[in-house]
Amino acid sequence: MSRMRDELLVQRPDWATLPNELDEAWEWMEGEGYGSDSESGYLLLPYPGDDVLGPIFMSKVSLEGWFEEETPGHDALLPIAQVAGDGSFAALWREEDEQVRVVLLTSDGSGCVVAESALDFLKLVAIGYDELQPFFLGVPPAEEESVDALSGFRAWVEEKYHVSVPESWPSVGDDRFSAWLDASLCVEDDSQAVDSDTVGGDAVAYADFTGDVALLLPLLGTQDGPELVARFSAIVGVELKDSLSKSAKQLDKVGIETERDRHGLDTVWIELASYPRPQSLINGLDETATMSEVLNLLGEPAEQGGQWLLYKVAGRVCHLEFEGGSLSMITLMTRPVV
């Protein structure tokens, strides 16, 4: 038996057994000398070296932020690996019928089944994706270095279990685990656009909002990944990585922050002082615009506060914030904050 198995069961004695295939894979990694101790607990890599070129099996991946101990759902999940630099991780999911599958829980709050069995998960790891994010699956890995690094593990999996490791893994998305996760966390389906009963006032047509804001608003609700990045990058004029979640530094330089949920891009914050073309966000306005000037241009808002205006734009929300009498922040949302 592997040390990783023992370490995990010390952390989670409520899991009496773990899939044999995982334990055997961990034993192989330990035999290759790929294990190490760290502040994050015991670590195992399925490849040699210290560079992060794929998933990292870890004994102390936390469910903090998802489930607290003693809460419903906690005991059904056992995190086993960090699968991306943003904190996304893989976990074993024990269903009511005791069937154990492997799921992804991502940093944007989404979750899905990625492998129907432990062996399937080993085959997925062996392909050579540098990060196991839903938007990277469905096509072969982009990083040849990661594919090469997993060659030894890939050969072991194929020889040990008499299987073939594919060149790519099927796409994944919302499924029964997503539904179970939402039900366990009491998350309501808020993927629908804001309707006329959500906030007061008449909806503003896109034609009234011309400029970069009008181009960014339709991107709300789009799943993160290369396609969204290409469209987003073309609008804001900055080169980004292959997902918004990995492009925080690049976006910060132009005054933009984004937030995603399981339904896709949820919120975009734009700080006018840092945006390279503030006059292009909403044609006719820039960082010197006063609330009166905004009202004269855009008309009556759906809601209004002392230092902010909220407009509905074709089922989305545009929140304009003022500081020192001038327009300072534009926030685009799928729904208003309540």
Tab-separated table of C-alpha atoms in Angstrom:
chain	number	residue	atom	x	y	z
A	1	MET	CA	0.000	0.000	0.000
A	2	SER	CA	1.170	3.524	-0.727
A	3	ARG	CA	2.054	6.227	1.720
A	4	MET	CA	-0.370	8.561	-0.087
A	5	ARG	CA	-3.224	6.187	0.687
A	6	ASP	CA	-2.248	6.094	4.371
A	7	GLU	CA	-1.901	9.884	4.560
A	8	LEU	CA	-5.318	10.433	2.997
A	9	LEU	CA	-7.050	7.980	5.299
A	10	VAL	CA	-5.480	9.661	8.327
A	11	GLN	CA	-7.027	12.923	7.154
A	12	ARG	CA	-10.343	11.296	6.274
A	13	PRO	CA	-11.017	8.153	8.330
A	14	ASP	CA	-14.631	8.267	7.093
A	15	TRP	CA	-13.268	6.827	3.830
A	16	ALA	CA	-12.442	3.264	4.837
A	17	THR	CA	-11.178	2.232	1.407
A	18	LEU	CA	-9.820	3.851	-1.736
A	19	PRO	CA	-9.830	2.527	-5.305
A	20	ASN	CA	-7.073	-0.040	-5.809
A	21	GLU	CA	-5.988	1.519	-9.097
A	22	LEU	CA	-5.173	4.813	-7.396
A	23	ASP	CA	-3.213	3.081	-4.656
A	24	GLU	CA	-1.249	1.080	-7.220
A	25	ALA	CA	-0.476	4.231	-9.215
A	26	TRP	CA	0.710	6.012	-6.092
A	27	GLU	CA	2.921	3.040	-5.242
A	28	TRP	CA	4.482	3.280	-8.711
A	29	MET	CA	5.129	7.022	-8.291
A	30	GLU	CA	6.695	6.460	-4.890
A	31	GLY	CA	8.866	3.695	-6.330
A	32	GLU	CA	10.066	6.148	-8.982
A	33	GLY	CA	10.989	8.641	-6.262
A	34	TYR	CA	8.381	11.241	-7.253
A	35	GLY	CA	7.135	11.916	-3.694
A	36	SER	CA	8.033	14.802	-1.376
A	37	ASP	CA	6.886	16.516	1.811
A	38	SER	CA	5.761	20.127	1.915
A	39	GLU	CA	3.711	22.559	3.966
A	40	SER	CA	0.726	21.335	1.945
A	41	GLY	CA	1.323	17.781	3.134
A	42	TYR	CA	2.622	14.815	1.208
A	43	LEU	CA	2.903	15.362	-2.563
A	44	LEU	CA	3.147	12.885	-5.414
A	45	LEU	CA	3.807	13.679	-9.063
A	46	PRO	CA	3.144	11.283	-11.939
A	47	TYR	CA	6.258	12.638	-13.691
A	48	PRO	CA	9.887	13.396	-12.794
A	49	GLY	CA	11.342	16.754	-11.781
A	50	ASP	CA	10.115	19.698	-9.745
A	51	ASP	CA	8.311	21.637	-12.485
A	52	VAL	CA	4.525	21.512	-12.390
A	53	LEU	CA	3.614	19.833	-15.666
A	54	GLY	CA	0.348	18.182	-14.676
A	55	PRO	CA	-1.810	17.228	-11.693
A	56	ILE	CA	-0.241	16.996	-8.239
A	57	PHE	CA	-1.614	14.355	-5.892
A	58	MET	CA	-1.798	15.874	-2.411
A	59	SER	CA	-2.733	14.528	1.002
A	60	LYS	CA	-4.178	17.790	2.300
A	61	VAL	CA	-6.333	19.379	-0.401
A	62	SER	CA	-9.065	21.170	1.520
A	63	LEU	CA	-12.803	21.365	0.932
A	64	GLU	CA	-12.790	24.783	2.602
A	65	GLY	CA	-15.026	27.162	0.717
A	66	TRP	CA	-17.117	24.263	-0.545
A	67	PHE	CA	-18.170	22.135	2.421
A	68	GLU	CA	-17.441	22.418	6.128
A	69	GLU	CA	-17.137	19.299	8.213
A	70	GLU	CA	-20.444	17.934	9.487
A	71	THR	CA	-22.330	19.631	6.642
A	72	PRO	CA	-24.336	17.543	4.157
A	73	GLY	CA	-22.190	16.576	1.205
A	74	HIS	CA	-18.822	16.826	2.945
A	75	ASP	CA	-18.390	13.093	3.517
A	76	ALA	CA	-19.212	12.284	-0.097
A	77	LEU	CA	-16.085	14.054	-1.376
A	78	LEU	CA	-12.411	13.269	-0.874
A	79	PRO	CA	-9.994	15.693	-2.606
A	80	ILE	CA	-6.975	13.894	-4.023
A	81	ALA	CA	-5.160	16.240	-6.407
A	82	GLN	CA	-4.602	19.836	-7.380
A	83	VAL	CA	-5.220	20.055	-11.106
A	84	ALA	CA	-4.639	23.738	-11.967
A	85	GLY	CA	-2.726	26.727	-10.732
A	86	ASP	CA	-5.907	28.549	-9.742
A	87	GLY	CA	-6.743	26.060	-6.976
A	88	SER	CA	-9.068	23.785	-8.931
A	89	PHE	CA	-8.887	20.215	-7.697
A	90	ALA	CA	-9.981	16.656	-8.372
A	91	ALA	CA	-11.882	14.650	-5.791
A	92	LEU	CA	-13.393	11.230	-5.356
A	93	TRP	CA	-17.185	11.433	-5.255
A	94	ARG	CA	-18.978	8.650	-3.437
A	95	GLU	CA	-22.584	8.466	-4.523
A	96	GLU	CA	-25.415	6.957	-2.517
A	97	ASP	CA	-24.950	3.618	-4.288
A	98	GLU	CA	-21.299	3.643	-3.113
A	99	GLN	CA	-20.079	4.018	-6.693
A	100	VAL	CA	-16.928	6.178	-6.680
A	101	ARG	CA	-16.274	8.572	-9.544
A	102	VAL	CA	-13.737	11.359	-10.017
A	103	VAL	CA	-14.971	14.933	-10.244
A	104	LEU	CA	-13.474	18.353	-10.854
A	105	LEU	CA	-14.221	21.302	-8.579
A	106	THR	CA	-12.994	24.476	-10.223
A	107	SER	CA	-12.052	27.874	-8.886
A	108	ASP	CA	-15.096	29.477	-10.528
A	109	GLY	CA	-17.466	27.393	-8.410
A	110	SER	CA	-18.370	24.770	-10.984
A	111	GLY	CA	-18.101	21.004	-10.776
A	112	CYS	CA	-18.520	18.029	-13.076
A	113	VAL	CA	-17.661	14.361	-13.443
A	114	VAL	CA	-14.373	13.959	-15.296
A	115	ALA	CA	-13.906	10.193	-14.972
A	116	GLU	CA	-16.354	7.376	-14.305
A	117	SER	CA	-13.732	5.339	-12.440
A	118	ALA	CA	-10.295	5.630	-10.859
A	119	LEU	CA	-8.757	3.825	-13.842
A	120	ASP	CA	-10.347	6.294	-16.230
A	121	PHE	CA	-8.855	9.119	-14.186
A	122	LEU	CA	-5.389	7.549	-14.422
A	123	LYS	CA	-5.839	7.365	-18.213
A	124	LEU	CA	-6.811	11.049	-18.243
A	125	VAL	CA	-3.779	12.056	-16.171
A	126	ALA	CA	-1.516	9.975	-18.416
A	127	ILE	CA	-2.557	11.909	-21.550
A	128	GLY	CA	-0.463	14.898	-20.478
A	129	TYR	CA	-2.725	17.905	-19.915
A	130	ASP	CA	-0.819	20.494	-17.912
A	131	GLU	CA	-4.106	21.582	-16.291
A	132	LEU	CA	-7.324	19.585	-15.992
A	133	GLN	CA	-9.814	22.352	-16.676
A	134	PRO	CA	-13.087	21.656	-18.503
A	135	PHE	CA	-12.255	24.131	-21.273
A	136	PHE	CA	-8.972	22.336	-22.087
A	137	LEU	CA	-10.637	18.969	-22.658
A	138	GLY	CA	-12.115	17.801	-25.936
A	139	VAL	CA	-8.859	18.425	-27.825
A	140	PRO	CA	-5.307	17.080	-27.400
A	141	PRO	CA	-3.060	18.808	-24.839
A	142	ALA	CA	-1.432	22.014	-26.001
A	143	GLU	CA	1.786	21.659	-23.987
A	144	GLU	CA	4.159	19.125	-25.551
A	145	GLU	CA	6.432	19.348	-22.521
A	146	SER	CA	3.652	17.979	-20.329
A	147	VAL	CA	2.846	15.199	-22.805
A	148	ASP	CA	6.508	14.169	-22.838
A	149	ALA	CA	6.798	14.365	-19.035
A	150	LEU	CA	3.919	11.884	-18.632
A	151	SER	CA	5.389	9.332	-21.045
A	152	GLY	CA	6.685	7.037	-18.285
A	153	PHE	CA	3.405	7.079	-16.380
A	154	ARG	CA	1.472	6.603	-19.615
A	155	ALA	CA	3.496	3.498	-20.473
A	156	TRP	CA	2.974	2.110	-16.970
A	157	VAL	CA	-0.811	2.615	-17.094
A	158	GLU	CA	-1.075	0.920	-20.482
A	159	GLU	CA	1.083	-2.041	-19.481
A	160	LYS	CA	-0.379	-2.476	-15.988
A	161	TYR	CA	-4.055	-2.366	-16.956
A	162	HIS	CA	-3.896	-3.474	-20.624
A	163	VAL	CA	-5.576	-0.292	-21.803
A	164	SER	CA	-4.808	2.371	-24.378
A	165	VAL	CA	-4.396	5.960	-23.246
A	166	PRO	CA	-6.170	8.235	-25.760
A	167	GLU	CA	-4.637	11.343	-27.296
A	168	SER	CA	-7.394	13.539	-25.854
A	169	TRP	CA	-10.242	13.368	-23.326
A	170	PRO	CA	-13.908	14.014	-24.147
A	171	SER	CA	-15.379	17.383	-23.265
A	172	VAL	CA	-17.158	17.682	-19.939
A	173	GLY	CA	-19.820	20.040	-18.632
A	174	ASP	CA	-22.884	20.283	-16.422
A	175	ASP	CA	-24.030	16.823	-15.359
A	176	ARG	CA	-25.493	14.913	-12.421
A	177	PHE	CA	-22.599	15.988	-10.186
A	178	SER	CA	-23.235	19.637	-11.070
A	179	ALA	CA	-26.858	19.170	-10.051
A	180	TRP	CA	-25.856	17.339	-6.847
A	181	LEU	CA	-23.382	20.104	-6.025
A	182	ASP	CA	-25.955	22.854	-6.489
A	183	ALA	CA	-28.510	20.975	-4.414
A	184	SER	CA	-25.987	20.288	-1.644
A	185	LEU	CA	-24.873	23.916	-1.566
A	186	CYS	CA	-28.437	25.211	-1.958
A	187	VAL	CA	-27.466	27.126	-5.090
A	188	GLU	CA	-30.313	28.459	-7.166
A	189	ASP	CA	-30.108	28.446	-10.943
A	190	ASP	CA	-29.351	32.070	-11.720
A	191	SER	CA	-28.158	31.507	-15.262
A	192	GLN	CA	-31.124	33.303	-16.756
A	193	ALA	CA	-30.777	36.901	-17.787
A	194	VAL	CA	-32.318	39.611	-15.644
A	195	ASP	CA	-35.957	40.066	-16.559
A	196	SER	CA	-38.202	43.072	-16.252
A	197	ASP	CA	-39.334	42.088	-12.779
A	198	THR	CA	-35.810	41.970	-11.329
A	199	VAL	CA	-35.105	45.672	-11.284
A	200	GLY	CA	-37.319	48.621	-11.977
A	201	GLY	CA	-37.402	50.767	-15.066
A	202	ASP	CA	-37.423	49.973	-18.757
A	203	ALA	CA	-34.664	47.975	-20.365
A	204	VAL	CA	-32.186	50.001	-22.381
A	205	ALA	CA	-31.494	48.708	-25.870
A	206	TYR	CA	-27.941	47.885	-26.900
A	207	ALA	CA	-28.109	50.752	-29.366
A	208	ASP	CA	-28.076	53.199	-26.435
A	209	PHE	CA	-24.817	51.682	-25.203
A	210	THR	CA	-22.262	51.950	-27.962
A	211	GLY	CA	-18.586	51.227	-27.413
A	212	ASP	CA	-16.622	48.496	-25.663
A	213	VAL	CA	-19.319	47.999	-23.021
A	214	ALA	CA	-21.858	47.075	-25.707
A	215	LEU	CA	-19.405	44.496	-27.031
A	216	LEU	CA	-18.549	43.037	-23.614
A	217	LEU	CA	-22.116	42.656	-22.350
A	218	PRO	CA	-23.027	39.783	-24.730
A	219	LEU	CA	-20.021	37.823	-23.432
A	220	LEU	CA	-21.624	37.456	-20.000
A	221	GLY	CA	-22.705	33.875	-19.489
A	222	THR	CA	-20.067	32.501	-21.876
A	223	GLN	CA	-17.934	29.649	-20.560
A	224	ASP	CA	-14.292	30.485	-19.912
A	225	GLY	CA	-11.804	29.181	-22.425
A	226	PRO	CA	-9.969	30.048	-25.657
A	227	GLU	CA	-13.081	31.171	-27.559
A	228	LEU	CA	-14.129	33.649	-24.869
A	229	VAL	CA	-10.543	34.864	-24.472
A	230	ALA	CA	-10.219	35.567	-28.213
A	231	ARG	CA	-13.358	37.705	-28.223
A	232	PHE	CA	-12.500	39.428	-24.932
A	233	SER	CA	-8.934	40.166	-26.048
A	234	ALA	CA	-10.077	41.678	-29.337
A	235	ILE	CA	-12.358	44.107	-27.480
A	236	VAL	CA	-10.021	45.287	-24.715
A	237	GLY	CA	-6.878	45.221	-26.849
A	238	VAL	CA	-4.606	43.163	-24.605
A	239	GLU	CA	-3.009	39.778	-25.205
A	240	LEU	CA	-4.373	37.161	-22.807
A	241	LYS	CA	-3.630	33.557	-21.941
A	242	ASP	CA	-5.949	30.719	-22.926
A	243	SER	CA	-8.517	31.444	-20.204
A	244	LEU	CA	-9.674	34.496	-18.259
A	245	SER	CA	-8.953	32.662	-15.014
A	246	LYS	CA	-5.273	32.489	-16.010
A	247	SER	CA	-5.166	36.096	-17.305
A	248	ALA	CA	-5.761	38.015	-14.067
A	249	LYS	CA	-2.389	39.800	-14.214
A	250	GLN	CA	-2.827	40.887	-17.809
A	251	LEU	CA	-6.349	42.144	-17.142
A	252	ASP	CA	-5.315	43.945	-13.968
A	253	LYS	CA	-2.879	46.053	-15.984
A	254	VAL	CA	-5.807	47.492	-17.952
A	255	GLY	CA	-8.072	47.920	-14.941
A	256	ILE	CA	-10.244	44.842	-15.472
A	257	GLU	CA	-11.258	42.097	-13.070
A	258	THR	CA	-13.583	39.218	-13.910
A	259	GLU	CA	-15.566	36.659	-11.974
A	260	ARG	CA	-17.027	33.410	-13.233
A	261	ASP	CA	-19.519	30.887	-11.933
A	262	ARG	CA	-20.581	27.494	-13.258
A	263	HIS	CA	-22.725	29.177	-15.907
A	264	GLY	CA	-19.829	31.187	-17.364
A	265	LEU	CA	-18.567	34.765	-17.167
A	266	ASP	CA	-20.644	36.419	-14.454
A	267	THR	CA	-19.154	39.849	-13.681
A	268	VAL	CA	-16.690	42.278	-15.274
A	269	TRP	CA	-15.318	45.231	-13.306
A	270	ILE	CA	-13.674	48.034	-15.313
A	271	GLU	CA	-11.725	50.811	-13.566
A	272	LEU	CA	-11.724	53.796	-15.885
A	273	ALA	CA	-8.491	55.288	-14.506
A	274	SER	CA	-6.562	52.197	-15.664
A	275	TYR	CA	-8.454	51.312	-18.831
A	276	PRO	CA	-6.341	52.398	-21.844
A	277	ARG	CA	-9.308	53.921	-23.736
A	278	PRO	CA	-11.879	55.121	-21.181
A	279	GLN	CA	-13.627	57.233	-23.817
A	280	SER	CA	-14.309	54.058	-25.810
A	281	LEU	CA	-16.185	52.190	-23.093
A	282	ILE	CA	-19.440	54.078	-23.620
A	283	ASN	CA	-19.285	56.462	-26.540
A	284	GLY	CA	-19.902	59.991	-25.336
A	285	LEU	CA	-18.545	59.366	-21.827
A	286	ASP	CA	-15.099	59.144	-20.269
A	287	GLU	CA	-13.505	59.229	-16.806
A	288	THR	CA	-14.485	62.903	-16.378
A	289	ALA	CA	-18.212	62.305	-16.940
A	290	THR	CA	-20.505	63.439	-14.148
A	291	MET	CA	-23.724	61.748	-13.081
A	292	SER	CA	-25.721	64.500	-14.771
A	293	GLU	CA	-23.881	63.963	-18.039
A	294	VAL	CA	-24.513	60.229	-17.875
A	295	LEU	CA	-28.219	60.806	-17.198
A	296	ASN	CA	-28.444	63.250	-20.090
A	297	LEU	CA	-26.857	60.703	-22.433
A	298	LEU	CA	-28.414	57.438	-21.261
A	299	GLY	CA	-31.656	58.585	-19.704
A	300	GLU	CA	-33.434	57.364	-16.585
A	301	PRO	CA	-31.764	54.339	-14.940
A	302	ALA	CA	-33.518	51.297	-13.527
A	303	GLU	CA	-32.170	52.175	-10.090
A	304	GLN	CA	-30.163	55.037	-8.656
A	305	GLY	CA	-28.177	55.746	-5.504
A	306	GLY	CA	-26.154	58.647	-4.204
A	307	GLN	CA	-23.043	57.674	-6.145
A	308	TRP	CA	-24.253	55.075	-8.609
A	309	LEU	CA	-26.627	54.346	-11.480
A	310	LEU	CA	-27.903	50.944	-12.565
A	311	TYR	CA	-29.087	50.298	-16.103
A	312	LYS	CA	-30.652	47.180	-17.583
A	313	VAL	CA	-29.199	46.501	-20.998
A	314	ALA	CA	-30.854	43.764	-23.048
A	315	GLY	CA	-31.342	41.546	-20.023
A	316	ARG	CA	-27.966	42.315	-18.445
A	317	VAL	CA	-26.933	44.877	-15.869
A	318	CYS	CA	-24.564	47.830	-16.198
A	319	HIS	CA	-23.661	49.516	-12.908
A	320	LEU	CA	-21.949	52.915	-13.081
A	321	GLU	CA	-20.123	54.148	-9.984
A	322	PHE	CA	-18.944	57.682	-9.317
A	323	GLU	CA	-16.110	58.924	-7.117
A	324	GLY	CA	-15.314	62.575	-6.536
A	325	GLY	CA	-18.168	63.483	-8.852
A	326	SER	CA	-16.770	61.616	-11.866
A	327	LEU	CA	-17.368	58.216	-13.411
A	328	SER	CA	-14.824	55.804	-11.885
A	329	MET	CA	-16.052	52.228	-12.279
A	330	ILE	CA	-18.264	50.310	-14.698
A	331	THR	CA	-19.490	46.873	-13.619
A	332	LEU	CA	-21.193	44.493	-16.020
A	333	MET	CA	-23.281	41.698	-14.451
A	334	THR	CA	-25.665	38.958	-15.396
A	335	ARG	CA	-27.868	40.080	-12.501
A	336	PRO	CA	-27.888	42.860	-9.887
A	337	VAL	CA	-26.361	42.324	-6.479
A	338	VAL	CA	-29.153	42.029	-3.904
